[in-house]
XYZ file of C-alpha atoms in Angstrom:
577
model
C 23.473 -0.370 -26.556
C 21.532 -0.106 -23.354
C 17.620 0.555 -23.735
C 15.081 1.389 -20.938
C 13.287 -1.953 -19.662
C 11.277 -0.254 -17.084
C 10.495 3.126 -15.582
C 11.689 5.925 -14.735
C 9.946 6.036 -11.675
C 9.618 9.477 -9.722
C 10.050 8.133 -6.383
C 11.374 10.803 -3.338
C 10.706 14.465 -4.158
C 11.735 17.150 -1.758
C 12.027 21.100 -1.573
C 15.324 20.698 -3.656
C 15.999 16.853 -4.274
C 14.347 13.841 -5.992
C 15.400 10.819 -7.011
C 14.311 8.877 -10.284
C 14.623 4.748 -10.778
C 15.308 2.667 -13.888
C 16.027 -0.488 -15.516
C 17.868 -0.974 -18.142
C 18.849 -3.668 -20.483
C 22.538 -3.406 -19.880
C 25.347 -1.708 -17.831
C 25.268 1.841 -18.494
C 25.704 5.512 -17.402
C 21.863 7.108 -16.243
C 21.492 10.700 -16.832
C 18.913 12.513 -15.397
C 18.948 16.552 -15.307
C 22.879 16.636 -15.561
C 22.960 14.231 -12.765
C 24.787 10.899 -13.377
C 24.453 7.124 -11.700
C 26.014 4.214 -13.098
C 23.686 0.979 -13.172
C 24.388 -1.817 -10.455
C 23.212 -5.601 -11.560
C 21.563 -8.022 -9.631
C 21.033 -11.252 -10.874
C 21.415 -10.328 -14.760
C 18.764 -7.318 -14.235
C 20.424 -3.339 -14.343
C 19.217 -0.538 -11.784
C 20.071 2.869 -11.174
C 18.417 5.231 -8.921
C 19.575 9.082 -9.914
C 19.577 11.215 -7.203
C 18.544 14.804 -8.277
C 20.074 17.828 -6.556
C 19.705 21.486 -6.579
C 16.139 21.959 -7.948
C 14.311 25.273 -6.896
C 11.694 25.045 -4.407
C 8.564 24.946 -5.672
C 9.353 24.598 -9.518
C 8.012 22.371 -11.831
C 11.218 20.987 -13.899
C 10.718 18.817 -17.245
C 13.035 16.121 -17.335
C 14.452 13.621 -20.068
C 16.569 9.983 -19.196
C 19.516 9.732 -21.175
C 21.802 6.273 -21.384
C 25.125 7.025 -22.030
C 23.894 10.033 -23.410
C 21.207 8.822 -25.706
C 17.901 10.224 -24.813
C 15.397 7.221 -24.181
C 12.858 8.985 -22.449
C 9.980 10.434 -22.694
C 9.053 8.394 -25.724
C 8.085 10.355 -29.101
C 4.615 12.063 -29.002
C 4.119 11.381 -25.227
C 3.790 14.037 -22.702
C 6.867 15.020 -20.815
C 7.589 14.024 -17.460
C 8.062 16.430 -14.624
C 9.650 16.960 -11.203
C 7.581 19.055 -9.016
C 9.361 19.873 -5.665
C 7.778 21.178 -2.538
C 7.138 24.575 -1.766
C 6.979 26.036 1.935
C 2.884 26.183 1.220
C 0.471 24.891 3.713
C -1.260 22.797 0.716
C -1.132 19.446 0.152
C -2.998 16.654 -1.780
C -2.018 12.984 -1.517
C -3.975 10.172 -3.746
C -3.826 6.513 -2.230
C -5.195 3.387 -2.764
C -3.871 -0.628 -3.041
C -4.753 -3.801 -4.255
C -4.082 -3.296 -8.334
C -4.111 -6.232 -10.426
C -2.408 -5.774 -13.569
C -3.599 -7.236 -16.989
C -2.977 -7.038 -20.570
C -6.154 -6.112 -22.494
C -6.593 -9.052 -24.101
C -6.023 -11.202 -21.018
C -9.727 -13.270 -20.479
C -10.158 -11.690 -17.425
C -9.177 -8.302 -18.029
C -13.016 -7.016 -18.730
C -14.397 -8.563 -15.597
C -12.050 -6.514 -13.568
C -13.190 -3.227 -14.781
C -11.291 0.032 -15.420
C -7.963 0.351 -13.713
C -8.248 3.307 -11.341
C -4.662 4.267 -11.575
C -4.728 3.963 -15.223
C -7.759 6.192 -15.474
C -6.601 8.606 -12.966
C -3.418 8.862 -15.335
C -5.680 9.975 -18.112
C -7.333 12.189 -16.236
C -4.128 14.290 -15.124
C -3.014 14.332 -18.734
C -5.958 16.414 -19.464
C -6.390 18.476 -16.014
C -3.104 19.174 -14.732
C -4.829 21.331 -12.130
C -6.248 18.256 -10.518
C -2.535 16.529 -10.224
C -1.741 15.134 -6.744
C 1.472 16.192 -4.924
C 2.154 12.556 -4.221
C 0.972 8.748 -4.236
C 1.078 6.350 -1.888
C 0.106 2.468 -2.706
C -0.434 1.244 0.381
C 0.289 -2.797 -0.864
C -0.332 -5.450 -3.410
C 1.393 -3.566 -6.010
C 1.976 -7.259 -7.459
C 0.366 -10.373 -7.304
C 2.211 -13.272 -6.864
C 0.068 -15.790 -5.865
C -2.563 -15.042 -8.097
C -1.000 -14.809 -11.796
C -2.812 -13.213 -14.896
C -3.234 -15.562 -17.963
C -0.167 -14.305 -19.397
C 2.206 -14.503 -16.232
C 0.576 -18.134 -15.932
C 1.929 -19.349 -19.080
C 5.569 -17.464 -18.720
C 5.837 -19.498 -15.406
C 4.447 -22.556 -16.619
C 7.043 -23.033 -19.080
C 9.452 -22.960 -16.290
C 7.874 -25.021 -13.836
C 5.510 -28.037 -13.594
C 2.238 -26.115 -12.198
C 0.613 -29.614 -10.882
C 3.663 -29.225 -8.181
C 3.511 -26.774 -5.393
C 2.956 -23.729 -4.889
C 0.845 -24.125 -8.401
C 0.299 -21.081 -10.600
C 2.390 -18.553 -8.540
C 5.975 -16.920 -8.782
C 8.746 -18.974 -7.609
C 12.111 -16.892 -7.705
C 13.429 -13.389 -7.988
C 13.347 -13.597 -11.912
C 9.580 -14.152 -12.469
C 9.137 -11.623 -9.687
C 11.113 -9.301 -12.114
C 8.298 -10.026 -14.723
C 5.382 -9.155 -12.130
C 6.876 -5.584 -12.070
C 7.165 -5.315 -15.531
C 3.898 -6.410 -16.110
C 2.509 -4.001 -13.694
C 4.354 -0.859 -14.487
C 4.368 -0.877 -18.265
C 1.171 -0.017 -19.322
C 1.238 3.256 -20.765
C -0.924 5.758 -19.085
C 0.449 4.226 -15.607
C 4.140 4.254 -16.511
C 3.662 7.873 -17.308
C 1.596 8.751 -14.182
C 4.460 6.774 -11.963
C 7.327 9.010 -13.959
C 5.749 12.155 -12.955
C 3.832 11.679 -9.757
C 6.258 11.204 -6.413
C 5.546 7.503 -5.176
C 5.705 6.158 -1.887
C 5.192 2.311 -1.136
C 4.827 -0.423 1.106
C 4.064 -4.020 0.601
C 0.995 -6.570 1.830
C 0.269 -10.058 1.618
C -0.176 -10.747 -2.486
C 3.421 -9.197 -3.234
C 4.340 -12.372 -1.281
C 1.537 -14.561 -0.487
C -2.309 -14.552 0.623
C -1.233 -15.756 3.945
C 2.101 -14.382 4.674
C 2.900 -14.287 8.134
C -0.482 -14.720 9.259
C 0.611 -17.155 12.195
C 3.335 -18.697 13.955
C 1.829 -22.382 12.899
C 1.730 -20.867 9.260
C 5.162 -20.067 9.221
C 6.182 -23.225 10.680
C 4.206 -24.889 7.576
C 5.414 -22.798 5.193
C 9.300 -23.144 5.805
C 9.283 -26.831 5.992
C 8.021 -26.950 2.224
C 10.623 -27.213 -0.948
C 9.681 -23.860 -2.617
C 9.164 -21.348 0.469
C 12.623 -20.218 0.531
C 13.394 -19.620 -2.758
C 10.074 -17.679 -2.844
C 10.539 -15.093 -0.007
C 14.003 -14.344 -0.876
C 13.042 -13.726 -4.334
C 10.163 -11.623 -2.631
C 12.377 -9.637 -0.387
C 15.205 -8.849 -3.213
C 12.701 -7.473 -5.693
C 10.643 -5.746 -3.001
C 14.407 -3.917 -2.206
C 14.874 -3.125 -5.256
C 11.747 -2.155 -7.223
C 9.672 -0.645 -4.196
C 11.799 0.027 -1.201
C 15.020 1.993 -2.613
C 12.419 4.489 -4.029
C 10.922 5.424 -0.363
C 14.354 6.668 0.805
C 15.471 10.137 0.549
C 19.175 11.121 -1.058
C 20.639 11.353 2.333
C 19.288 8.364 3.588
C 20.730 6.692 0.530
C 23.997 7.735 1.210
C 23.654 6.425 4.961
C 22.223 2.983 3.728
C 25.334 0.629 3.958
C 23.379 -2.536 2.089
C 23.027 0.130 -1.156
C 26.422 0.896 -0.792
C 27.475 -2.352 -1.156
C 25.221 -3.386 -3.966
C 26.285 -0.310 -5.856
C 30.308 -0.729 -5.230
C 30.243 -4.413 -5.384
C 32.264 -4.396 -8.543
C 29.722 -7.170 -10.075
C 26.490 -8.963 -9.796
C 25.438 -7.758 -6.087
C 22.978 -11.184 -5.893
C 24.786 -12.962 -2.959
C 24.586 -9.691 -1.348
C 20.859 -9.153 -1.669
C 19.882 -13.280 -1.291
C 21.931 -12.979 2.582
C 20.126 -9.509 3.419
C 16.566 -10.909 2.136
C 16.750 -14.479 4.068
C 17.772 -12.290 7.331
C 14.820 -10.079 6.930
C 12.597 -12.507 6.918
C 13.674 -14.265 9.912
C 12.313 -10.907 11.775
C 9.152 -12.523 12.545
C 10.824 -15.559 14.092
C 12.345 -13.203 16.748
C 15.756 -12.294 14.756
C 16.823 -8.712 14.779
C 15.322 -8.559 11.141
C 15.313 -5.230 9.258
C 13.367 -2.110 9.289
C 11.007 -1.185 6.249
C 8.875 1.240 7.900
C 9.796 4.694 7.075
C 8.974 8.306 7.223
C 7.975 11.295 4.772
C 7.170 14.953 5.749
C 5.793 17.103 3.344
C 5.549 20.944 4.819
C 3.356 20.577 8.039
C 2.381 16.833 7.116
C 4.091 14.168 8.787
C 3.515 10.779 6.927
C 4.753 7.680 9.101
C 4.697 4.601 6.927
C 4.337 0.835 9.342
C 5.685 -2.316 8.028
C 2.585 -4.556 9.228
C 3.761 -7.797 7.421
C 7.767 -8.573 7.322
C 8.127 -6.807 10.907
C 5.862 -9.218 12.486
C 7.008 -11.215 15.584
C 5.155 -14.766 15.629
C 6.790 -17.093 17.970
C 5.389 -20.117 20.475
C 5.038 -17.105 23.168
C 4.757 -13.962 21.078
C 2.356 -12.141 18.601
C 2.946 -8.919 17.600
C 2.348 -6.671 14.407
C 5.779 -5.146 14.702
C 8.629 -5.476 17.117
C 9.389 -3.850 19.979
C 12.544 -2.065 18.502
C 10.390 -0.868 15.563
C 7.340 0.105 17.681
C 9.793 2.409 19.926
C 11.204 3.702 16.603
C 7.426 4.659 15.309
C 6.504 6.434 18.436
C 9.602 8.707 18.216
C 8.872 9.961 14.816
C 5.672 11.249 16.356
C 7.455 13.500 18.101
C 7.601 17.066 16.846
C 5.347 19.806 15.618
C 2.936 19.478 12.678
C -0.497 19.841 11.714
C -1.502 16.403 10.453
C 0.055 12.892 10.926
C -0.536 10.177 8.156
C -0.036 6.629 9.811
C 0.123 4.455 6.389
C -0.050 0.825 7.167
C -1.471 -2.002 4.612
C -3.785 -3.407 6.779
C -6.516 -1.387 8.495
C -6.412 -0.336 11.992
C -9.910 0.017 12.470
C -12.179 -2.364 10.680
C -16.402 -2.907 10.657
C -17.068 -3.426 14.446
C -18.543 -6.739 13.764
C -15.319 -7.874 11.893
C -13.222 -6.302 14.835
C -14.845 -8.614 17.478
C -14.610 -12.020 15.076
C -10.850 -11.051 14.606
C -10.364 -10.273 18.568
C -12.023 -13.602 19.615
C -10.398 -15.592 17.077
C -6.657 -14.631 18.154
C -8.061 -15.841 21.791
C -9.110 -19.143 20.603
C -6.168 -19.926 18.514
C -4.085 -19.463 21.588
C -5.222 -22.299 23.252
C -7.454 -20.204 25.822
C -10.301 -22.889 25.303
C -8.004 -25.854 24.553
C -6.204 -27.556 21.600
C -9.227 -28.279 19.539
C -10.832 -24.861 19.270
C -7.260 -23.549 19.056
C -6.806 -25.837 15.672
C -10.054 -24.667 14.625
C -9.497 -20.905 15.000
C -6.373 -21.235 13.109
C -8.230 -23.218 10.113
C -10.572 -19.750 10.260
C -7.958 -17.331 10.963
C -6.301 -18.640 7.112
C -9.073 -19.099 5.404
C -11.457 -15.908 6.432
C -7.989 -13.799 6.401
C -8.954 -12.613 10.074
C -4.898 -11.203 10.665
C -5.419 -7.312 10.466
C -4.434 -5.096 13.565
C -7.621 -6.589 15.621
C -5.846 -9.752 15.147
C -2.963 -8.472 16.944
C -4.897 -7.286 20.100
C -1.447 -5.899 21.925
C 0.161 -4.257 18.919
C -3.754 -2.554 18.065
C -3.863 -1.141 21.616
C -0.222 -0.134 21.668
C -1.295 1.920 18.484
C -4.161 3.409 20.121
C -2.299 4.886 22.950
C 0.143 6.072 20.587
C -2.620 7.983 18.756
C -4.417 9.279 21.782
C -0.692 10.511 22.983
C -0.619 12.378 19.559
C -4.038 13.615 19.445
C -4.166 15.313 22.962
C -0.507 17.322 22.509
C 1.333 14.958 24.540
C 4.027 14.283 22.054
C 3.903 17.922 20.422
C 7.595 19.835 19.690
C 8.920 23.213 20.993
C 5.813 25.233 19.661
C 3.345 22.813 21.429
C 1.213 22.260 18.469
C -1.525 19.652 18.604
C -2.025 18.116 15.162
C -5.398 18.915 13.727
C -5.777 15.614 12.409
C -4.345 11.953 12.801
C -5.463 9.728 10.129
C -4.705 6.090 9.250
C -4.607 4.917 5.869
C -4.703 1.684 4.741
C -5.980 -0.532 1.731
C -6.587 -4.618 1.695
C -10.001 -5.110 2.184
C -11.315 -4.049 -1.118
C -14.028 -1.410 -0.264
C -13.395 2.125 0.989
C -14.546 4.184 4.128
C -13.567 6.272 6.582
C -14.130 5.670 10.304
C -13.708 7.990 13.618
C -12.013 6.973 16.775
C -13.629 7.723 19.952
C -11.269 7.975 23.178
C -11.836 7.483 26.588
C -9.189 10.598 27.362
C -9.417 14.260 26.075
C -8.251 14.312 22.596
C -8.568 17.468 20.641
C -7.333 16.008 17.132
C -9.715 14.191 14.897
C -8.634 10.598 14.469
C -9.547 8.844 11.464
C -8.927 5.412 9.588
C -9.408 6.054 6.006
C -9.198 2.924 3.956
C -9.483 2.458 -0.177
C -9.259 -0.813 -2.066
C -8.955 -2.084 -4.680
C -7.777 -0.020 -7.305
C -8.093 -2.849 -9.892
C -9.678 -6.086 -8.399
C -12.894 -8.117 -8.523
C -15.135 -8.151 -5.605
C -17.574 -10.674 -5.466
C -21.220 -9.794 -4.450
C -21.257 -11.842 -1.647
C -18.355 -10.035 -0.287
C -19.798 -6.454 -0.979
C -22.865 -7.645 1.178
C -20.988 -9.106 3.937
C -19.113 -5.575 4.449
C -22.282 -3.734 4.095
C -24.006 -6.150 6.888
C -20.758 -5.919 8.823
C -20.832 -2.006 9.320
C -24.602 -2.219 11.157
C -25.380 -2.012 14.634
C -27.320 -4.919 14.422
C -24.512 -7.263 12.934
C -22.436 -5.729 15.812
C -24.613 -6.926 18.480
C -25.625 -10.177 16.751
C -21.711 -11.149 16.519
C -20.805 -10.552 20.071
C -23.928 -12.302 21.360
C -23.043 -15.459 19.176
C -19.419 -15.507 19.518
C -19.861 -14.826 23.649
C -21.802 -18.405 23.510
C -18.170 -19.974 22.943
C -16.210 -17.396 25.386
C -16.743 -13.533 26.103
C -15.052 -11.240 23.182
C -12.490 -8.787 25.135
C -13.599 -5.419 25.629
C -11.816 -2.673 23.431
C -10.101 -0.013 24.634
C -11.448 2.792 22.333
C -14.861 2.868 20.443
C -15.479 3.954 16.467
C -18.465 5.089 14.431
C -18.274 5.021 10.514
C -18.419 8.375 8.713
C -18.697 7.703 5.107
C -18.742 4.233 3.156
C -18.567 1.423 2.290
C -17.937 2.230 -1.350
C -16.674 -0.381 -3.526
C -15.708 -0.831 -7.182
C -12.107 0.267 -8.458
C -11.533 3.284 -6.407
C -8.825 5.937 -5.655
C -8.749 8.381 -2.665
C -7.613 12.105 -2.412
C -6.640 13.425 0.830
C -6.702 17.146 0.375
C -4.902 19.464 3.235
C -5.160 23.176 3.203
C -3.695 24.552 6.484
C -5.089 22.822 9.580
C -8.053 21.875 7.202
C -8.426 18.110 5.846
C -10.682 16.610 3.121
C -11.444 13.018 2.126
C -12.551 12.540 -1.669
C -13.545 9.126 -2.387
C -13.996 8.337 -6.394
C -14.692 5.206 -8.229
C -14.223 4.345 -12.028
C -16.724 3.932 -14.626
C -17.603 3.577 -18.095
C -20.287 5.251 -20.148
C -20.782 5.787 -23.966
C -17.178 3.612 -24.465
C -15.291 6.437 -22.200
C -13.553 5.773 -18.657
C -14.348 8.450 -16.165
C -14.518 8.705 -11.983
C -17.508 9.391 -9.959
C -17.393 10.629 -6.343
C -18.812 8.178 -4.270
C -17.631 9.969 -0.912
C -16.787 12.964 0.380
C -15.675 14.054 4.088
C -14.444 16.972 5.980
C -12.110 15.564 8.366
C -11.925 18.969 10.415
C -14.463 21.637 11.543
C -12.899 24.160 9.219
C -12.673 22.152 6.042
C -15.487 21.703 3.695
C -18.966 20.142 4.498
C -18.892 16.378 4.607
C -21.034 14.499 1.929
C -21.358 10.835 1.833
C -23.563 9.331 -0.865
C -25.660 5.928 0.779
C -25.354 2.689 -0.754
C -29.051 3.087 -1.414
C -28.345 6.622 -3.327
C -25.383 4.964 -5.266
C -27.478 1.986 -5.807
C -29.938 4.102 -7.730
C -26.938 5.986 -9.716
C -25.739 2.930 -10.858
C -29.299 1.691 -12.228
C -29.325 4.717 -13.974
C -26.909 5.396 -16.839
C -28.056 9.117 -17.732
C -27.737 10.358 -14.099
C -24.499 8.268 -13.877
C -23.323 10.288 -16.685
C -23.854 13.717 -15.748
C -22.322 13.179 -12.320
C -19.085 11.575 -13.866
C -16.066 13.598 -13.776
C -14.617 13.120 -17.284
C -11.344 12.068 -18.168
C -9.775 11.920 -21.727
C -11.084 8.367 -23.608
C -8.543 6.113 -24.143
C-alpha cells in the first residue's frame, strides 16, 4: 500500500487548471479532484504531477489527495488545502524570497538561525485568509547541498568518509532526495506549499557555493573524483522537485523528456542521468537545456531567468546566459502587460561599491593586467562570491538594454501599452533592498531591483556592516578611487539609487499590484512573549498612483530592536506555533 512521502505541492495555477506534485512510497495512481495520474519512478523513488482541469476562473476549491482511492491528504485535524484559480481582475499579490536553511527543531544550530520566515508566513495565513498571496516565488537555495544540518551530516556520514572530498556535503541523487524531504516536511511549510501556487529557480547552494563561477573553476571541479555524480544528482533532482512544477499543463504535454520519463515502463534513472549530464555541459558551450520559463498572471508577466546552469564559461567567453536563451528571453518581453517581473536568483543591481568591485575583478581575472593579477582576481572572485550580473559585464549591459526597451514601450504589443513597472526580483545576498534604475534614454516605466533574502539563515554582524557601508556614496567614491590605482573601473551604462533598505534578518517580501499601481512590503520575523510575529521593515510605492512610500531607516530599525515594547506593538501577529 502506497503512502504519501512528500507533498502535495500546488505548483502551476491558471484560470481553469492547476498541477499538484507528490512523492509516494510505492507505485500507485494519484487522484486529485477526479483527475488521475500514475506515478513514474526514478532511482527507486516514485512521483506524480497531476494536472487538474476544468476549474472555474476565480474559484476556491478544497482538494484531497488519494492514492489508489485511499485519502492520504489532508492529515486528520489539519486545515484543508485549496486551489484558488486566477480571475480576470487586475489585482495580484506575489510573495517572494530566497535562501532557506531547513533544520529540525532539536538541531543545535536551529535557534541561532532564528524564526523561519516561510513557516511563520504559513502560520499567519492560517489565521488570516484575507492576507493570502496569489503566488509564491522562491528565488534560489531551496536546499543547501554544501552546508548540511547536523541531521543531514550524520546521515551522509553513515554512507561516506566525510574526511574525503567534498567533505560534509551531499554526493548523489539519493542524498538530494533527503534534502528536499527535510526542506518541505515541516508542518506549516508543507501546508503552505499545498495551498499557495509556487514557482522556483535554483541558485548556487542548490548545487555548490561556487557553482559555475568561472571557466577555471569548472576546469578544476570537473577533474575531481566527486563532481560528476554531484552535478548529475543535483540536476536530476532539480528537474523532478522544482522544474516540472514551473510548467503549465500545456507545456508539460509538449515536453518530450517528461513524456519519456512517464512512459518508459520502468525506472527512468538512465534517461534523467543522461539529460542532467548534457544540461551541465551548456556552460562549456554545448546546446544545454532551457531552465528559464514564463508565467502570466492577468496583466502581470513573470519571466524567470536561469542565471546559474545557463552560463557560458569558456576560455574566450563569459556570459550569464547563452545567446540562444537570451534571444528567447527577449522574445518573451514582447506584448501588452502592465507589469513585467524578471526573476533571477542573483541581483542585477547591487550596492554600487560592490558592483564596481565585481566589474573591476572580472577585468583583472580576464588577464587584462597580466597573469599574476589575473590569478589573484580569480581567488578573490571565489572567496568573496563576486559572481553576480555585475561580474558578467556584457550580460549586465544586454539586460539593461532590454529593460530600457521594455520600459520605453519599444516592445509593446498591438495595444501599444507601456508597462507601469519593470521589476527585477532576486535573492542571494542575505539582505533586502529596493533600488531604482535610471537610464540615459527616456523611460516611462519605473524600473526597480527588488531583493529579499534570507528566508531562514544567519547573517554575521560583519556582513551586515559591510552591506550597509556598501550602499553609501562615500563607499562608492572610496572604492572607485582605490581600485583605480590598479586599473580604472569601467563606466556603467546606467545609474541607480537606493529606494529602500538595506534590512536584515529572516525576511519575506510581498509585491501587490492593483491595476497599474504597485507596492512593495518587506517584513521580518521577530519573537516576542514566546510567539512568532512579523514586523514591517520597509514599504515602497513603486508607481506614482500607488500607496505612499514608507522606509524605516537603519537607525529606526535598531531603536525598535532595542525596545521590546515598541516592537511588540508594531508586530503583525500570527498564531503561536
